[in-house]
Tab-separated table of C-alpha atoms in Angstrom:
chain	number	residue	atom	x	y	z
A	27	MET	CA	0.000	0.000	0.000
A	28	ASN	CA	1.513	3.304	-1.119
A	29	VAL	CA	0.513	6.205	1.135
A	30	LEU	CA	1.216	9.834	0.248
A	31	ILE	CA	1.244	12.228	3.212
A	32	THR	CA	1.309	15.989	2.666
A	33	GLY	CA	2.595	18.257	5.420
A	34	ALA	CA	4.935	15.465	6.499
A	35	GLY	CA	7.232	17.983	8.161
A	36	GLY	CA	4.461	19.207	10.454
A	37	PHE	CA	3.329	17.944	13.838
A	38	ILE	CA	0.490	15.644	12.736
A	39	GLY	CA	2.018	14.759	9.372
A	40	SER	CA	5.353	13.680	10.829
A	41	PHE	CA	3.579	11.551	13.420
A	42	LEU	CA	1.585	9.789	10.706
A	43	VAL	CA	4.751	9.173	8.668
A	44	GLU	CA	6.383	7.446	11.640
A	45	SER	CA	3.263	5.487	12.503
A	46	ILE	CA	2.264	4.266	9.044
A	47	SER	CA	5.821	3.482	7.927
A	48	SER	CA	6.167	1.122	10.894
A	49	ASP	CA	3.716	-1.170	9.105
A	50	SER	CA	5.640	-3.465	6.764
A	51	GLN	CA	2.705	-3.466	4.347
A	52	SER	CA	2.849	0.303	3.834
A	53	TYR	CA	5.236	2.519	1.888
A	54	VAL	CA	5.107	6.233	2.659
A	55	TYR	CA	5.796	9.137	0.336
A	56	ALA	CA	6.427	11.931	2.835
A	57	LEU	CA	5.961	15.338	1.202
A	58	VAL	CA	7.994	18.003	2.965
A	59	SER	CA	7.969	21.715	2.146
A	60	PRO	CA	11.336	23.369	1.345
A	61	TRP	CA	11.181	25.433	4.546
A	62	ASP	CA	10.494	22.487	6.860
A	63	LYS	CA	13.202	20.461	8.591
A	64	PRO	CA	11.591	17.211	9.716
A	65	SER	CA	13.478	14.853	11.964
A	66	PHE	CA	11.899	11.477	11.326
A	67	ARG	CA	13.059	8.907	13.831
A	68	SER	CA	12.783	6.407	10.997
A	69	LYS	CA	15.270	8.137	8.683
A	70	CYS	CA	16.793	4.772	7.819
A	71	ASN	CA	13.396	3.172	7.333
A	72	LYS	CA	13.230	1.833	3.788
A	73	ASN	CA	9.461	2.341	3.883
A	74	ILE	CA	9.818	6.144	3.726
A	75	ASN	CA	10.587	8.234	0.669
A	76	GLU	CA	11.045	11.838	1.829
A	77	ILE	CA	10.232	14.243	-1.014
A	78	ILE	CA	10.904	17.970	-0.771
A	79	ILE	CA	8.235	19.740	-2.795
A	80	ASN	CA	6.564	23.129	-3.121
A	81	LEU	CA	2.903	22.119	-3.219
A	82	SER	CA	1.902	25.416	-4.809
A	83	LYS	CA	3.707	24.414	-8.012
A	84	VAL	CA	1.119	22.545	-10.049
A	85	GLU	CA	3.708	21.040	-12.368
A	86	ASP	CA	5.577	19.481	-9.416
A	87	LEU	CA	2.394	17.936	-8.060
A	88	THR	CA	1.435	16.602	-11.473
A	89	LEU	CA	4.879	15.073	-11.958
A	90	LEU	CA	4.590	13.422	-8.550
A	91	PHE	CA	1.378	11.598	-9.479
A	92	ASP	CA	2.764	10.687	-12.892
A	93	ARG	CA	5.894	9.229	-11.364
A	94	PHE	CA	4.482	7.238	-8.445
A	95	SER	CA	1.579	4.870	-7.963
A	96	ILE	CA	-0.440	6.190	-5.003
A	97	ASP	CA	-3.119	4.171	-3.222
A	98	ILE	CA	-3.962	6.547	-0.378
A	99	VAL	CA	-3.541	10.288	0.152
A	100	ILE	CA	-3.567	11.805	3.641
A	101	HIS	CA	-3.712	15.570	3.248
A	102	CYS	CA	-2.335	17.344	6.332
A	103	ALA	CA	-0.568	20.333	4.754
A	104	PHE	CA	-2.264	23.600	5.721
A	105	ILE	CA	-1.089	27.011	6.865
A	106	THR	CA	-2.530	27.520	10.343
A	107	ASP	CA	-1.519	31.129	10.870
A	108	THR	CA	-3.508	32.884	8.118
A	109	GLY	CA	-2.594	36.235	9.651
A	110	THR	CA	1.147	35.802	9.204
A	111	LYS	CA	2.921	38.850	7.798
A	112	SER	CA	5.436	36.727	5.917
A	113	MET	CA	2.820	35.784	3.270
A	114	SER	CA	0.015	37.630	1.558
A	115	ALA	CA	-3.591	36.537	2.106
A	116	GLN	CA	-3.762	35.539	-1.568
A	117	LYS	CA	-0.705	33.298	-1.303
A	118	ILE	CA	-2.028	31.617	1.840
A	119	GLU	CA	-5.373	30.985	0.149
A	120	LYS	CA	-3.557	29.517	-2.844
A	121	LEU	CA	-1.503	27.195	-0.650
A	122	ASN	CA	-4.445	26.112	1.506
A	123	VAL	CA	-7.332	25.956	-0.940
A	124	LEU	CA	-6.122	25.860	-4.535
A	125	THR	CA	-3.345	23.389	-3.769
A	126	SER	CA	-5.866	21.148	-1.993
A	127	LEU	CA	-8.224	21.292	-4.970
A	128	LYS	CA	-5.399	20.349	-7.335
A	129	LEU	CA	-4.435	17.478	-5.058
A	130	ILE	CA	-8.027	16.229	-5.134
A	131	GLU	CA	-8.142	16.544	-8.934
A	132	LEU	CA	-4.926	14.585	-9.398
A	133	SER	CA	-6.078	11.917	-6.946
A	134	LEU	CA	-9.275	11.433	-8.926
A	135	LYS	CA	-7.414	11.241	-12.245
A	136	SER	CA	-4.991	8.706	-10.776
A	137	PHE	CA	-7.808	6.605	-9.264
A	138	VAL	CA	-6.425	6.940	-5.748
A	139	LYS	CA	-8.426	4.519	-3.621
A	140	ARG	CA	-8.806	6.718	-0.552
A	141	PHE	CA	-8.326	10.417	0.200
A	142	VAL	CA	-8.223	11.488	3.864
A	143	PHE	CA	-8.500	15.208	4.588
A	144	ILE	CA	-7.404	16.524	7.983
A	145	SER	CA	-9.936	19.224	8.835
A	146	SER	CA	-10.740	21.042	12.083
A	147	ALA	CA	-13.555	20.933	14.627
A	148	GLY	CA	-13.079	24.687	15.026
A	149	ILE	CA	-15.482	25.246	12.130
A	150	TYR	CA	-18.529	24.344	14.257
A	151	LYS	CA	-20.923	27.136	15.249
A	152	ASN	CA	-21.464	25.706	18.723
A	153	GLN	CA	-18.484	26.140	21.013
A	154	ARG	CA	-20.164	25.741	24.401
A	155	LYS	CA	-18.650	23.422	26.958
A	156	ASP	CA	-22.003	21.912	27.946
A	157	LEU	CA	-22.905	20.713	24.418
A	158	LEU	CA	-21.399	18.057	22.152
A	159	ASN	CA	-20.709	18.925	18.520
A	160	ASN	CA	-22.152	16.357	16.166
A	161	GLU	CA	-21.010	16.039	12.533
A	162	VAL	CA	-24.360	17.385	11.278
A	163	ASP	CA	-24.311	20.495	13.485
A	164	SER	CA	-24.173	24.025	12.081
A	165	ILE	CA	-20.931	25.519	10.791
A	166	LEU	CA	-19.610	28.998	11.535
A	167	PRO	CA	-16.045	29.666	10.302
A	168	ARG	CA	-14.465	32.403	12.405
A	169	ASN	CA	-11.393	33.241	10.331
A	170	ASN	CA	-9.739	32.511	6.994
A	171	TYR	CA	-8.180	29.280	8.240
A	172	PHE	CA	-11.599	27.781	8.928
A	173	TYR	CA	-13.035	29.202	5.705
A	174	HIS	CA	-10.214	27.461	3.834
A	175	LYS	CA	-10.935	24.172	5.609
A	176	LEU	CA	-14.628	24.451	4.789
A	177	ALA	CA	-13.924	25.242	1.133
A	178	VAL	CA	-11.915	22.029	0.795
A	179	GLU	CA	-14.585	20.063	2.680
A	180	ASN	CA	-17.264	21.337	0.275
A	181	THR	CA	-15.217	20.287	-2.755
A	182	ILE	CA	-14.676	16.837	-1.290
A	183	SER	CA	-18.381	16.526	-0.524
A	184	TYR	CA	-19.201	17.328	-4.149
A	185	HIS	CA	-16.762	14.767	-5.588
A	186	SER	CA	-17.790	12.064	-3.133
A	187	LYS	CA	-21.322	12.237	-4.548
A	188	ILE	CA	-20.516	12.123	-8.269
A	189	GLN	CA	-17.989	9.285	-8.383
A	190	ASP	CA	-17.067	6.164	-6.450
A	191	SER	CA	-13.517	5.399	-7.607
A	192	THR	CA	-11.904	7.497	-4.877
A	193	ASN	CA	-13.233	7.084	-1.350
A	194	PHE	CA	-13.087	10.346	0.629
A	195	ILE	CA	-12.947	10.782	4.396
A	196	ILE	CA	-12.943	14.085	6.290
A	197	LEU	CA	-11.568	14.043	9.835
A	198	ARG	CA	-12.569	17.038	11.964
A	199	LEU	CA	-9.924	17.032	14.663
A	200	GLY	CA	-10.165	18.516	18.109
A	201	THR	CA	-7.107	20.175	19.673
A	202	ILE	CA	-4.289	17.696	19.087
A	203	PHE	CA	-1.345	17.768	21.482
A	204	GLY	CA	1.836	15.787	21.983
A	205	GLU	CA	5.439	16.012	23.108
A	206	ASN	CA	6.908	16.282	19.606
A	207	GLU	CA	5.225	19.572	18.731
A	208	LYS	CA	7.283	22.391	17.302
A	209	SER	CA	6.510	25.899	16.142
A	210	SER	CA	7.101	27.120	12.607
A	211	SER	CA	6.497	30.223	10.502
A	212	THR	CA	3.104	28.884	9.431
A	213	ARG	CA	2.233	27.462	12.871
A	214	PRO	CA	3.782	29.910	15.346
A	215	LYS	CA	2.300	28.370	18.496
A	216	THR	CA	2.196	24.841	19.804
A	217	SER	CA	-0.805	23.499	21.712
A	218	LEU	CA	-1.839	25.059	24.996
A	219	ILE	CA	-0.860	21.929	26.916
A	220	HIS	CA	2.561	21.844	25.272
A	221	GLN	CA	3.105	25.508	26.175
A	222	ILE	CA	2.103	24.966	29.808
A	223	LEU	CA	4.480	22.033	30.199
A	224	PHE	CA	7.209	23.945	28.356
A	225	PHE	CA	7.098	26.761	30.923
A	226	HIS	CA	6.862	24.265	33.761
A	227	LYS	CA	10.020	22.604	32.495
A	228	LYS	CA	11.722	25.948	31.896
A	229	GLN	CA	10.851	27.846	35.083
A	230	ASN	CA	8.311	25.806	37.090
A	231	PHE	CA	5.990	28.793	36.848
A	232	VAL	CA	3.389	29.894	34.302
A	233	ARG	CA	1.817	33.327	33.915
A	234	LEU	CA	-1.558	33.299	32.162
A	235	ASN	CA	-4.212	35.918	31.537
A	236	ASP	CA	-7.146	33.499	32.023
A	237	LEU	CA	-7.797	29.983	33.341
A	238	GLY	CA	-11.259	29.573	31.874
A	239	ILE	CA	-10.477	28.598	28.301
A	240	PHE	CA	-11.510	25.025	27.434
A	241	LYS	CA	-10.953	22.620	24.539
A	242	ASP	CA	-11.514	19.020	23.509
A	243	PHE	CA	-7.852	18.069	23.839
A	244	PHE	CA	-6.814	14.898	22.051
A	245	TYR	CA	-3.471	13.138	22.527
A	246	ILE	CA	-1.823	12.437	19.193
A	247	ASN	CA	-0.835	8.902	20.204
A	248	ASN	CA	-4.544	8.074	20.304
A	249	ILE	CA	-4.700	8.570	16.530
A	250	ASN	CA	-2.606	5.472	15.805
A	251	SER	CA	-5.304	2.821	15.863
A	252	LEU	CA	-7.759	5.116	14.103
A	253	ILE	CA	-5.497	5.718	11.114
A	254	PHE	CA	-4.815	2.013	10.629
A	255	SER	CA	-8.535	1.274	10.880
A	256	ILE	CA	-9.226	3.868	8.201
A	257	LEU	CA	-6.481	2.555	5.930
A	258	TYR	CA	-7.634	-1.047	6.132
A	259	THR	CA	-11.414	-0.644	6.285
A	260	LYS	CA	-12.792	-0.994	2.777
A	261	LYS	CA	-16.156	0.586	3.472
A	262	HIS	CA	-17.341	3.172	5.970
A	263	ASP	CA	-20.711	4.748	6.648
A	264	HIS	CA	-20.079	8.486	6.517
A	265	LEU	CA	-18.005	11.169	4.837
A	266	ILE	CA	-17.248	13.295	7.923
A	267	TYR	CA	-15.977	12.077	11.296
A	268	ASN	CA	-15.167	13.918	14.511
A	269	VAL	CA	-11.902	12.962	16.178
A	270	GLY	CA	-11.896	13.903	19.837
A	271	SER	CA	-12.656	12.578	23.289
A	272	ASN	CA	-16.335	13.409	23.991
A	273	GLN	CA	-15.267	15.942	26.623
A	274	SER	CA	-13.464	19.230	27.053
A	275	PHE	CA	-11.136	20.465	29.785
A	276	SER	CA	-10.319	23.958	31.021
A	277	ILE	CA	-6.848	25.217	31.870
A	278	LYS	CA	-7.813	25.059	35.539
A	279	GLU	CA	-8.662	21.371	35.174
A	280	ILE	CA	-5.296	20.764	33.481
A	281	PHE	CA	-3.512	22.194	36.526
A	282	GLN	CA	-5.675	20.066	38.818
A	283	ILE	CA	-4.581	16.943	36.932
A	284	LEU	CA	-0.938	17.989	37.224
A	285	PHE	CA	-1.289	18.516	40.981
A	286	GLN	CA	-3.143	15.210	41.450
A	287	ASN	CA	-0.229	13.438	39.791
A	288	LYS	CA	2.307	15.244	42.001
A	289	ILE	CA	3.487	17.482	39.178
A	290	ASP	CA	3.789	20.826	40.944
A	291	CYS	CA	3.247	23.617	38.449
A	292	ASN	CA	2.706	27.068	39.909
A	293	TYR	CA	0.758	29.687	38.026
A	294	SER	CA	-0.598	33.206	38.405
A	295	ILE	CA	-3.139	35.335	36.565
A	296	VAL	CA	-1.653	38.485	35.018
A	297	ASP	CA	-2.587	40.905	32.269
A	298	LYS	CA	-1.905	39.996	28.650
A	299	ALA	CA	1.201	42.160	28.435
A	300	ASN	CA	2.934	40.141	31.163
A	301	ALA	CA	1.604	36.667	30.362
A	302	ASP	CA	3.817	33.779	29.243
A	303	ILE	CA	0.751	32.313	27.536
A	304	VAL	CA	-1.995	34.568	26.208
A	305	VAL	CA	-5.355	32.848	25.782
A	306	ASN	CA	-8.576	34.173	24.315
A	307	LEU	CA	-12.012	32.940	25.346
A	308	SER	CA	-13.113	33.174	21.701
A	309	HIS	CA	-10.808	30.177	21.125
A	310	ASN	CA	-12.945	27.912	23.308
A	311	ARG	CA	-13.763	24.581	21.680
A	312	ALA	CA	-16.750	22.450	22.652
A	313	PRO	CA	-16.382	18.701	23.151
A	314	LEU	CA	-16.901	16.457	20.149
A	315	ASP	CA	-19.427	13.679	19.751
A	316	ILE	CA	-17.377	10.665	18.621
A	317	ASP	CA	-20.188	8.115	18.410
A	318	ARG	CA	-19.994	8.086	14.622
A	319	ILE	CA	-16.313	7.219	14.439
A	320	SER	CA	-16.665	4.721	17.300
A	321	ASP	CA	-19.455	2.915	15.447
A	322	SER	CA	-17.737	2.920	12.042
A	323	PHE	CA	-14.204	2.026	13.128
A	324	SER	CA	-14.629	0.634	16.662
A	325	PHE	CA	-12.533	3.581	17.762
A	326	ASN	CA	-11.997	4.796	21.316
A	327	PRO	CA	-9.033	6.768	22.677
A	328	TYR	CA	-6.417	4.401	24.083
A	329	PHE	CA	-5.090	6.937	26.618
A	330	THR	CA	-7.389	8.915	28.895
A	331	PHE	CA	-6.798	12.650	29.113
A	332	GLU	CA	-5.140	12.305	32.502
A	333	GLU	CA	-2.892	9.499	31.257
A	334	SER	CA	-2.025	11.610	28.223
A	335	ILE	CA	-0.963	14.583	30.340
A	336	VAL	CA	1.260	12.453	32.582
A	337	LYS	CA	2.746	10.552	29.644
A	338	MET	CA	3.488	13.778	27.767
A	339	PHE	CA	5.029	15.400	30.844
A	340	THR	CA	7.251	12.350	31.443
A	341	ASN	CA	8.398	12.221	27.825
A	342	LEU	CA	9.106	15.955	27.726
A	343	ASN	CA	11.262	15.664	30.811
A	344	LYS	CA	13.303	12.927	29.144
A	345	ARG	CA	14.219	15.204	26.273
A	346	THR	CA	17.167	17.532	26.580
A	347	ALA	CA	15.390	20.267	24.602
A	348	LEU	CA	11.979	21.005	23.154
């Protein structure tokens, strides 16, 4: 099985490269942007072909599909920071939307068996902690990033209805976190949990402007079994699936978990100008209903949230640098 992964130099993409390439039945084409510097642990793995490519160049993408036989595409590449000053809004839209549409077109022409698009649960209208977001709930994109995600979703929805050669799946992810996160020009911040543990490791003290923000945090290691189920399940029931944990946690609850596990992390509430981590209540994310993905793929998170926090903290402490 030949699997092409875009955004292979990013946090989620690099994790999927490592995970899928560990399967002897899979060969991974890992697409890395020229400005990324991935550090795959499996550099010597013969199941990985790392390809440096500028996805905005249509001719390079076309050549890629002409040259290699691709069975599955997992599309992770997306610019998260649509407000970055290093790129124009038009260029970001081209990289996020137009490149995705070309990738879909080439996949259809090449009769790719399955196309998995990594979307975001941030596009839901409801972001209240006391309600679960279901896949059929209303959408309300709040910035260009979410508009770009929705544009790609709509294109996929159209193509999934008019043909059956390529099987599409959209995964709306909650807030993914893990110890191997890193910032970049197109993703300037790592997850909130990663930032908290970073400052704990650095100074055993965190200054925040608010403790009330909440999200459906999802440990990246929990994705492993899901991805393999998707790759090896020939038929599934739906186009769109939530990937989360059925619950959300506030920053205050994160600190409570740390304390309960004898991880002393002191914090104080300060104004934004003096905060190590600046949070915005408009970034709250409601919990995700995962019944659909549980029913279709027998999926449930392997690690609980508490186990994930402790595991991530332990692994971060083992590393000499973030």
